Amino acid sequence: MILDDLVAATKRRLKIEKQTNSLKAVQQCAKVALKTLPAIDFAAQLKQPGLHIIGELKQASPSKGQIVTDFPYIAIAKAYDEAGVDAISILTEPAYFKGSLTYLDKVSKITKRPLLRKDFTIDPYMIYQAKANGAAIILLIVAILDDQQLKDYLQLAHDLQLNAIVEVHNEAEVKRALAAGAKIIGINNRNLKNFTVNVANSLQLKNLIPADVAVIAESGLKKPADLIPLKQAGFDGILIGEALMRAEDKAKMVQQFKEVAYG
């Protein structure tokens, strides 16, 4: 299963990273960031009118391989910012997505938009890393965490003034996310076991989530018209990755999505 491979690769990476940069050192950097970075309530932002857009910086993926060969991530982030995305998602997983924490750190210095560290969070160390490198949001994937980890990581995120998107793929995971106290739930239309996409998944699971919890649809959104059923169903946000990365004029595509999202 691809998800198992991703988790295994993350464990190997963390082992090396902890030898290079100790937990204590990363915690200290996170502590500095806590004092200097403004707190952002992303759940409250999502609950404002409109379908909020998270634009993603992504070079590659396990399902698509190399998405773009040219990756001027700073220029892309600036284009997203100027086009008015509500947040920017940055892949930091290197083995399968060719991401890097450096991207997160450098983009945090050129935008005030909330940044999502998109990675496979399996250790508190990664949450401290996210804060230390300028993230305002982390991703917690229910499928790779047990109930205690979910609760503990949500609490740690709260303590560090980080928002958490709790990602789900099925009804059982929705129930676990809600039981853990998730304020933002991301419904991934991509099956992480085989990476097939079913956009109807978001619409089916949305009905299980209380109105006071912000809901984001992730994966498989290719064109502005894809947003219409999500908007009608009362979604609060969408995450768009591959469609934007493949677009020649990324700012123009953001504007086209915004016309539907806020129209």
Short mmCIF file of C-alpha atoms in Angstrom, two decimals:
data_model
loop_
_atom_site.label_atom_id
_atom_site.label_comp_id
_atom_site.label_asym_id
_atom_site.label_seq_id
_atom_site.Cartn_x
_atom_site.Cartn_y
_atom_site.Cartn_z
CA MET A 1 0.00 0.00 0.00
CA ILE A 2 1.29 3.46 -0.94
CA LEU A 3 0.30 4.93 2.42
CA ASP A 4 2.39 2.36 4.30
CA ASP A 5 5.37 3.21 2.09
CA LEU A 6 4.91 6.92 2.79
CA VAL A 7 4.81 6.35 6.54
CA ALA A 8 7.88 4.10 6.40
CA ALA A 9 9.78 6.72 4.39
CA THR A 10 8.76 9.41 6.89
CA LYS A 11 10.06 7.33 9.80
CA ARG A 12 13.41 6.89 8.05
CA ARG A 13 13.61 10.61 7.32
CA LEU A 14 12.78 11.56 10.91
CA LYS A 15 15.50 9.31 12.27
CA ILE A 16 18.09 11.21 10.23
CA GLU A 17 16.58 14.65 10.90
CA LYS A 18 16.58 14.09 14.67
CA GLN A 19 20.29 13.24 14.56
CA THR A 20 21.02 16.44 12.64
CA ASN A 21 18.67 18.72 14.54
CA SER A 22 17.63 17.62 18.04
CA LEU A 23 14.09 17.80 19.37
CA LYS A 24 15.26 20.35 21.94
CA ALA A 25 16.70 22.59 19.20
CA VAL A 26 13.52 22.39 17.12
CA GLN A 27 11.38 23.10 20.19
CA GLN A 28 13.48 26.19 20.89
CA CYS A 29 12.96 27.46 17.33
CA ALA A 30 9.22 26.79 17.65
CA LYS A 31 9.18 28.73 20.91
CA VAL A 32 10.74 31.74 19.16
CA ALA A 33 8.18 31.48 16.35
CA LEU A 34 5.38 31.31 18.91
CA LYS A 35 6.47 34.68 20.28
CA THR A 36 7.02 36.37 16.93
CA LEU A 37 4.41 35.00 14.50
CA PRO A 38 0.81 36.26 14.71
CA ALA A 39 -1.81 33.70 15.75
CA ILE A 40 -4.28 32.82 12.98
CA ASP A 41 -7.70 31.26 13.57
CA PHE A 42 -8.06 29.46 10.25
CA ALA A 43 -11.27 27.70 11.25
CA ALA A 44 -12.90 31.09 11.85
CA GLN A 45 -11.59 32.35 8.50
CA LEU A 46 -13.07 29.34 6.74
CA LYS A 47 -16.45 30.02 8.32
CA GLN A 48 -16.62 33.45 6.67
CA PRO A 49 -18.81 33.60 3.51
CA GLY A 50 -17.45 31.98 0.36
CA LEU A 51 -15.65 28.81 -0.64
CA HIS A 52 -12.09 29.44 0.49
CA ILE A 53 -9.22 28.41 -1.77
CA ILE A 54 -6.00 26.75 -0.64
CA GLY A 55 -3.48 26.76 -3.49
CA GLU A 56 -0.82 24.08 -3.35
CA LEU A 57 2.88 24.01 -4.19
CA LYS A 58 3.64 20.49 -5.38
CA GLN A 59 6.32 19.16 -7.74
CA ALA A 60 5.37 15.50 -7.81
CA SER A 61 3.09 12.85 -6.32
CA PRO A 62 3.02 9.04 -6.06
CA SER A 63 0.02 8.85 -8.39
CA LYS A 64 1.17 11.30 -11.09
CA GLY A 65 4.94 11.18 -10.77
CA GLN A 66 6.68 14.41 -11.77
CA ILE A 67 3.93 17.02 -12.25
CA VAL A 68 6.21 19.91 -13.25
CA THR A 69 9.88 19.98 -14.20
CA ASP A 70 10.26 23.70 -13.55
CA PHE A 71 9.45 24.60 -9.94
CA PRO A 72 10.07 28.30 -9.15
CA TYR A 73 8.20 27.91 -5.88
CA ILE A 74 8.74 31.49 -4.67
CA ALA A 75 7.33 32.91 -7.91
CA ILE A 76 4.38 30.51 -7.76
CA ALA A 77 3.68 31.42 -4.12
CA LYS A 78 3.76 35.12 -5.06
CA ALA A 79 1.34 34.46 -7.93
CA TYR A 80 -1.03 32.64 -5.56
CA ASP A 81 -0.73 35.44 -3.01
CA GLU A 82 -1.41 38.21 -5.53
CA ALA A 83 -4.33 36.26 -7.01
CA GLY A 84 -5.91 36.14 -3.55
CA VAL A 85 -5.79 32.54 -2.36
CA ASP A 86 -6.89 32.15 1.25
CA ALA A 87 -3.95 29.91 2.18
CA ILE A 88 -1.01 28.14 0.56
CA SER A 89 -0.29 24.43 1.01
CA ILE A 90 3.37 23.41 0.75
CA LEU A 91 4.49 19.81 0.34
CA THR A 92 7.46 19.07 2.58
CA GLU A 93 7.64 15.29 1.97
CA PRO A 94 10.81 14.68 -0.09
CA ALA A 95 10.77 11.01 -1.14
CA TYR A 96 7.47 10.83 -3.05
CA PHE A 97 6.42 14.48 -3.46
CA LYS A 98 9.87 16.10 -3.86
CA GLY A 99 8.94 18.57 -1.13
CA SER A 100 11.15 20.33 1.38
CA LEU A 101 10.93 22.22 4.66
CA THR A 102 13.09 24.85 2.95
CA TYR A 103 10.15 25.68 0.68
CA LEU A 104 7.95 26.31 3.71
CA ASP A 105 10.56 28.44 5.45
CA LYS A 106 11.33 30.60 2.40
CA VAL A 107 7.69 31.10 1.37
CA SER A 108 6.84 32.16 4.94
CA LYS A 109 9.17 35.12 4.45
CA ILE A 110 7.40 36.49 1.35
CA THR A 111 3.70 36.15 2.22
CA LYS A 112 1.32 36.73 5.11
CA ARG A 113 -1.11 34.11 3.83
CA PRO A 114 -1.57 31.16 6.22
CA LEU A 115 0.74 28.31 5.21
CA LEU A 116 -0.14 24.63 5.51
CA ARG A 117 2.70 22.19 6.06
CA LYS A 118 1.50 19.27 3.92
CA ASP A 119 3.23 16.13 5.16
CA PHE A 120 2.61 12.82 6.88
CA THR A 121 2.66 13.94 10.51
CA ILE A 122 3.55 10.91 12.66
CA ASP A 123 5.64 12.50 15.41
CA PRO A 124 5.42 15.62 17.63
CA TYR A 125 8.84 16.59 16.24
CA MET A 126 7.16 17.39 12.91
CA ILE A 127 4.66 19.71 14.58
CA TYR A 128 7.46 21.69 16.21
CA GLN A 129 9.23 21.76 12.83
CA ALA A 130 6.11 23.18 11.19
CA LYS A 131 5.90 26.02 13.70
CA ALA A 132 9.63 26.72 13.51
CA ASN A 133 9.47 27.03 9.72
CA GLY A 134 6.54 29.43 9.49
CA ALA A 135 3.48 27.21 9.15
CA ALA A 136 0.11 28.31 10.51
CA ILE A 137 -1.58 24.98 9.71
CA ILE A 138 -0.59 21.32 9.90
CA LEU A 139 -2.15 18.21 8.41
CA LEU A 140 -3.19 15.27 10.59
CA ILE A 141 -4.22 12.20 8.59
CA VAL A 142 -6.59 10.00 10.60
CA ALA A 143 -5.60 6.87 8.64
CA ILE A 144 -2.02 6.95 9.98
CA LEU A 145 -2.71 7.97 13.60
CA ASP A 146 -4.40 6.25 16.53
CA ASP A 147 -7.00 8.04 18.66
CA GLN A 148 -4.53 9.06 21.38
CA GLN A 149 -2.09 10.48 18.85
CA LEU A 150 -4.89 12.47 17.22
CA LYS A 151 -5.88 14.03 20.53
CA ASP A 152 -2.28 14.66 21.61
CA TYR A 153 -1.27 16.21 18.29
CA LEU A 154 -4.36 18.43 18.22
CA GLN A 155 -3.50 19.62 21.72
CA LEU A 156 0.14 20.27 20.80
CA ALA A 157 -0.96 22.19 17.71
CA HIS A 158 -3.27 24.29 19.88
CA ASP A 159 -0.45 24.95 22.37
CA LEU A 160 1.77 26.16 19.50
CA GLN A 161 -1.04 28.30 18.03
CA LEU A 162 -1.19 26.06 14.98
CA ASN A 163 -4.40 25.11 13.19
CA ALA A 164 -4.89 21.49 12.19
CA ILE A 165 -6.71 20.12 9.17
CA VAL A 166 -7.75 16.61 10.17
CA GLU A 167 -7.93 14.55 6.99
CA VAL A 168 -10.51 11.79 6.53
CA HIS A 169 -11.43 9.36 3.76
CA ASN A 170 -14.45 7.44 5.10
CA GLU A 171 -17.26 7.49 7.67
CA ALA A 172 -15.27 5.77 10.42
CA GLU A 173 -12.50 8.36 10.09
CA VAL A 174 -15.01 11.23 10.24
CA LYS A 175 -16.29 9.86 13.57
CA ARG A 176 -12.74 9.55 14.92
CA ALA A 177 -11.85 13.09 13.82
CA LEU A 178 -14.92 14.53 15.53
CA ALA A 179 -14.30 12.51 18.70
CA ALA A 180 -10.76 13.90 18.84
CA GLY A 181 -12.10 17.45 18.70
CA ALA A 182 -11.24 18.48 15.12
CA LYS A 183 -12.30 22.03 14.23
CA ILE A 184 -11.32 21.67 10.57
CA ILE A 185 -11.91 18.46 8.63
CA GLY A 186 -10.43 17.86 5.20
CA ILE A 187 -12.21 15.23 3.12
CA ASN A 188 -9.72 13.68 0.72
CA ASN A 189 -11.31 12.39 -2.46
CA ARG A 190 -8.17 10.37 -3.13
CA ASN A 191 -8.01 6.88 -1.68
CA LEU A 192 -4.58 6.82 -0.03
CA LYS A 193 -4.34 3.06 -0.30
CA ASN A 194 -4.53 2.95 -4.10
CA PHE A 195 -4.63 6.68 -5.01
CA THR A 196 -7.84 6.51 -7.08
CA VAL A 197 -10.04 9.64 -6.96
CA ASN A 198 -13.78 9.91 -6.29
CA VAL A 199 -15.02 13.49 -5.88
CA ALA A 200 -18.43 12.20 -4.73
CA ASN A 201 -16.67 11.09 -1.53
CA SER A 202 -16.69 14.68 -0.24
CA LEU A 203 -20.40 15.08 -0.83
CA GLN A 204 -21.22 11.79 0.88
CA LEU A 205 -19.17 12.49 4.01
CA LYS A 206 -20.06 16.19 4.38
CA ASN A 207 -23.49 15.30 5.79
CA LEU A 208 -21.87 13.57 8.78
CA ILE A 209 -20.08 16.72 9.96
CA PRO A 210 -21.71 19.30 12.29
CA ALA A 211 -22.20 22.82 10.97
CA ASP A 212 -19.76 24.35 13.46
CA VAL A 213 -16.84 22.31 12.06
CA ALA A 214 -15.16 23.77 8.96
CA VAL A 215 -14.99 21.36 6.02
CA ILE A 216 -12.50 21.34 3.15
CA ALA A 217 -12.62 19.20 -0.01
CA GLU A 218 -9.25 17.88 -1.21
CA SER A 219 -8.08 16.22 -4.45
CA GLY A 220 -9.61 15.76 -7.88
CA LEU A 221 -10.78 19.36 -8.44
CA LYS A 222 -9.66 20.10 -11.99
CA LYS A 223 -11.84 22.95 -13.23
CA PRO A 224 -13.98 25.77 -11.77
CA ALA A 225 -17.22 23.91 -12.55
CA ASP A 226 -16.11 21.15 -10.16
CA LEU A 227 -16.68 23.61 -7.31
CA ILE A 228 -20.39 24.12 -7.94
CA PRO A 229 -21.72 20.99 -6.15
CA LEU A 230 -19.31 21.59 -3.26
CA LYS A 231 -20.49 25.17 -2.88
CA GLN A 232 -24.11 24.05 -3.00
CA ALA A 233 -23.38 21.42 -0.34
CA GLY A 234 -22.03 24.07 2.05
CA PHE A 235 -18.30 23.36 1.96
CA ASP A 236 -16.09 26.01 3.54
CA GLY A 237 -12.91 25.45 1.55
CA ILE A 238 -11.17 23.56 -1.22
CA LEU A 239 -7.57 22.51 -1.77
CA ILE A 240 -6.34 22.68 -5.36
CA GLY A 241 -2.97 21.23 -6.26
CA GLU A 242 -2.32 19.54 -9.58
CA ALA A 243 -4.72 21.71 -11.63
CA LEU A 244 -2.92 24.88 -10.51
CA MET A 245 0.55 23.39 -10.85
CA ARG A 246 -0.16 22.38 -14.47
CA ALA A 247 -1.72 25.75 -15.38
CA GLU A 248 0.44 28.03 -17.50
CA ASP A 249 -1.10 31.13 -15.92
CA LYS A 250 -1.63 30.16 -12.28
CA ALA A 251 -2.96 33.55 -11.18
CA LYS A 252 -5.57 33.48 -13.95
CA MET A 253 -6.69 29.99 -12.92
CA VAL A 254 -6.99 31.08 -9.27
CA GLN A 255 -9.21 33.95 -10.45
CA GLN A 256 -11.37 31.54 -12.45
CA PHE A 257 -11.80 29.31 -9.40
CA LYS A 258 -12.56 32.38 -7.25
CA GLU A 259 -15.32 33.52 -9.60
CA VAL A 260 -17.18 30.30 -8.85
CA ALA A 261 -16.10 30.06 -5.20
CA TYR A 262 -17.20 33.57 -4.29
CA GLY A 263 -19.72 34.27 -7.05
#
